[in-house]
Amino acid sequence: MTEDADGIPSVGATVHDTARDRVGRVMGHIGPYVQLRPLAGGIEWDADPNHLRPLTPAELLSARVAEANARSRQQR
């Protein structure tokens, strides 16, 4: 996970929001919060950067497989 000088994840990074137990992609930053969106799309939510952690390689793989599966179900 790439971060800026303040330790906030960069736009496009995939992180785990430990406060909500959700995985999301960083879409932006507003004030003290980071905006995350579910990998398969959907409504963004605000997250406290102190509650974000990078995904392990296994978690990232699992999240990407789940995203691909969700896309394949929508295209039918």
C-alpha atoms as an extended CHARMM CRD file, in Angstrom:
* protein
*
        76  EXT
         1         1  MET       CA              0.0000000000        0.0000000000        0.0000000000  PROA      1               0.0000000000
         2         2  THR       CA              1.3930000000        3.3590000000       -0.9320000000  PROA      2               0.0000000000
         3         3  GLU       CA              0.9150000000        6.2100000000        1.4850000000  PROA      3               0.0000000000
         4         4  ASP       CA              1.4800000000        9.9460000000        1.5270000000  PROA      4               0.0000000000
         5         5  ALA       CA              3.7380000000       11.7240000000        4.0450000000  PROA      5               0.0000000000
         6         6  ASP       CA              0.9610000000       11.6440000000        6.6810000000  PROA      6               0.0000000000
         7         7  GLY       CA              0.5490000000        7.8690000000        6.3980000000  PROA      7               0.0000000000
         8         8  ILE       CA             -2.7780000000        8.1490000000        4.5520000000  PROA      8               0.0000000000
         9         9  PRO       CA             -3.3010000000        5.5290000000        1.8130000000  PROA      9               0.0000000000
        10        10  SER       CA             -2.9940000000        6.7900000000       -1.7550000000  PROA      10              0.0000000000
        11        11  VAL       CA             -5.9500000000        6.9750000000       -4.1220000000  PROA      11              0.0000000000
        12        12  GLY       CA             -6.4220000000        3.5610000000       -5.7310000000  PROA      12              0.0000000000
        13        13  ALA       CA             -5.0070000000        1.5850000000       -2.7930000000  PROA      13              0.0000000000
        14        14  THR       CA             -7.0460000000       -1.3550000000       -1.5110000000  PROA      14              0.0000000000
        15        15  VAL       CA             -7.3970000000       -1.3790000000        2.2750000000  PROA      15              0.0000000000
        16        16  HSD       CA             -9.2970000000       -3.0150000000        5.1230000000  PROA      16              0.0000000000
        17        17  ASP       CA            -11.4580000000       -0.7020000000        7.2510000000  PROA      17              0.0000000000
        18        18  THR       CA            -11.1440000000       -2.3820000000       10.6560000000  PROA      18              0.0000000000
        19        19  ALA       CA            -13.8930000000       -0.2390000000       12.1840000000  PROA      19              0.0000000000
        20        20  ARG       CA            -16.4610000000       -1.6120000000        9.7130000000  PROA      20              0.0000000000
        21        21  ASP       CA            -14.7280000000       -4.8620000000        8.7950000000  PROA      21              0.0000000000
        22        22  ARG       CA            -14.9670000000       -3.9980000000        5.0960000000  PROA      22              0.0000000000
        23        23  VAL       CA            -12.5230000000       -3.9260000000        2.2170000000  PROA      23              0.0000000000
        24        24  GLY       CA            -12.5230000000       -0.9050000000       -0.0480000000  PROA      24              0.0000000000
        25        25  ARG       CA            -10.5910000000        1.0330000000       -2.6450000000  PROA      25              0.0000000000
        26        26  VAL       CA             -9.4400000000        4.5400000000       -1.7230000000  PROA      26              0.0000000000
        27        27  MET       CA            -11.3250000000        7.0410000000       -3.8750000000  PROA      27              0.0000000000
        28        28  GLY       CA            -10.1730000000       10.2630000000       -2.2510000000  PROA      28              0.0000000000
        29        29  HSD       CA             -9.5800000000       12.2690000000        0.8710000000  PROA      29              0.0000000000
        30        30  ILE       CA            -11.7870000000       14.9660000000        2.3950000000  PROA      30              0.0000000000
        31        31  GLY       CA            -10.7320000000       16.5930000000        5.6320000000  PROA      31              0.0000000000
        32        32  PRO       CA             -9.5710000000       13.9910000000        8.1160000000  PROA      32              0.0000000000
        33        33  TYR       CA            -11.3770000000       11.1210000000        6.3660000000  PROA      33              0.0000000000
        34        34  VAL       CA            -10.6210000000        8.7360000000        3.5170000000  PROA      34              0.0000000000
        35        35  GLN       CA            -13.4210000000        7.8590000000        1.0870000000  PROA      35              0.0000000000
        36        36  LEU       CA            -13.6170000000        4.1400000000        0.3210000000  PROA      36              0.0000000000
        37        37  ARG       CA            -15.7290000000        2.3020000000       -2.2370000000  PROA      37              0.0000000000
        38        38  PRO       CA            -16.4660000000       -1.4300000000       -2.2790000000  PROA      38              0.0000000000
        39        39  LEU       CA            -14.3410000000       -3.2300000000       -4.8640000000  PROA      39              0.0000000000
        40        40  ALA       CA            -17.3990000000       -4.3830000000       -6.8010000000  PROA      40              0.0000000000
        41        41  GLY       CA            -18.7370000000       -0.8090000000       -6.8530000000  PROA      41              0.0000000000
        42        42  GLY       CA            -21.3780000000        0.8270000000       -4.7720000000  PROA      42              0.0000000000
        43        43  ILE       CA            -21.7430000000        3.6670000000       -2.3420000000  PROA      43              0.0000000000
        44        44  GLU       CA            -18.6360000000        5.2000000000       -0.8410000000  PROA      44              0.0000000000
        45        45  TRP       CA            -18.1630000000        5.5180000000        2.8870000000  PROA      45              0.0000000000
        46        46  ASP       CA            -15.9360000000        7.7070000000        5.0310000000  PROA      46              0.0000000000
        47        47  ALA       CA            -13.2410000000        5.9770000000        7.0500000000  PROA      47              0.0000000000
        48        48  ASP       CA            -10.8760000000        7.1590000000        9.7290000000  PROA      48              0.0000000000
        49        49  PRO       CA             -7.3230000000        6.6380000000        8.4100000000  PROA      49              0.0000000000
        50        50  ASN       CA             -6.3440000000        5.2970000000       11.8420000000  PROA      50              0.0000000000
        51        51  HSD       CA             -8.6750000000        2.3280000000       11.2430000000  PROA      51              0.0000000000
        52        52  LEU       CA             -7.2350000000        1.3710000000        7.8550000000  PROA      52              0.0000000000
        53        53  ARG       CA             -4.6480000000       -1.3070000000        7.2430000000  PROA      53              0.0000000000
        54        54  PRO       CA             -3.1370000000       -2.7400000000        4.0990000000  PROA      54              0.0000000000
        55        55  LEU       CA             -4.3840000000       -6.1100000000        2.9250000000  PROA      55              0.0000000000
        56        56  THR       CA             -2.1720000000       -9.1600000000        3.1160000000  PROA      56              0.0000000000
        57        57  PRO       CA             -1.3860000000      -10.7070000000       -0.2770000000  PROA      57              0.0000000000
        58        58  ALA       CA             -3.9190000000      -13.4850000000        0.4410000000  PROA      58              0.0000000000
        59        59  GLU       CA             -6.6190000000      -10.9660000000        1.4240000000  PROA      59              0.0000000000
        60        60  LEU       CA             -5.9560000000       -8.8930000000       -1.6980000000  PROA      60              0.0000000000
        61        61  LEU       CA             -6.2200000000      -11.9760000000       -3.9190000000  PROA      61              0.0000000000
        62        62  SER       CA             -9.4510000000      -13.0290000000       -2.2140000000  PROA      62              0.0000000000
        63        63  ALA       CA            -10.9130000000       -9.5320000000       -2.5740000000  PROA      63              0.0000000000
        64        64  ARG       CA            -10.0310000000       -9.3810000000       -6.2740000000  PROA      64              0.0000000000
        65        65  VAL       CA            -11.5510000000      -12.8060000000       -6.9290000000  PROA      65              0.0000000000
        66        66  ALA       CA            -14.7310000000      -11.7080000000       -5.1410000000  PROA      66              0.0000000000
        67        67  GLU       CA            -14.7770000000       -8.5270000000       -7.2630000000  PROA      67              0.0000000000
        68        68  ALA       CA            -14.3840000000      -10.5300000000      -10.4910000000  PROA      68              0.0000000000
        69        69  ASN       CA            -17.1360000000      -12.9320000000       -9.4260000000  PROA      69              0.0000000000
        70        70  ALA       CA            -19.4820000000      -10.0300000000       -8.6730000000  PROA      70              0.0000000000
        71        71  ARG       CA            -18.7850000000       -8.5090000000      -12.1150000000  PROA      71              0.0000000000
        72        72  SER       CA            -19.4730000000      -11.8230000000      -13.8470000000  PROA      72              0.0000000000
        73        73  ARG       CA            -22.8250000000      -12.1690000000      -12.0800000000  PROA      73              0.0000000000
        74        74  GLN       CA            -23.8730000000       -8.6490000000      -13.1370000000  PROA      74              0.0000000000
        75        75  GLN       CA            -23.1220000000       -9.2490000000      -16.8280000000  PROA      75              0.0000000000
        76        76  ARG       CA            -25.6400000000      -12.0590000000      -17.2540000000  PROA      76              0.0000000000
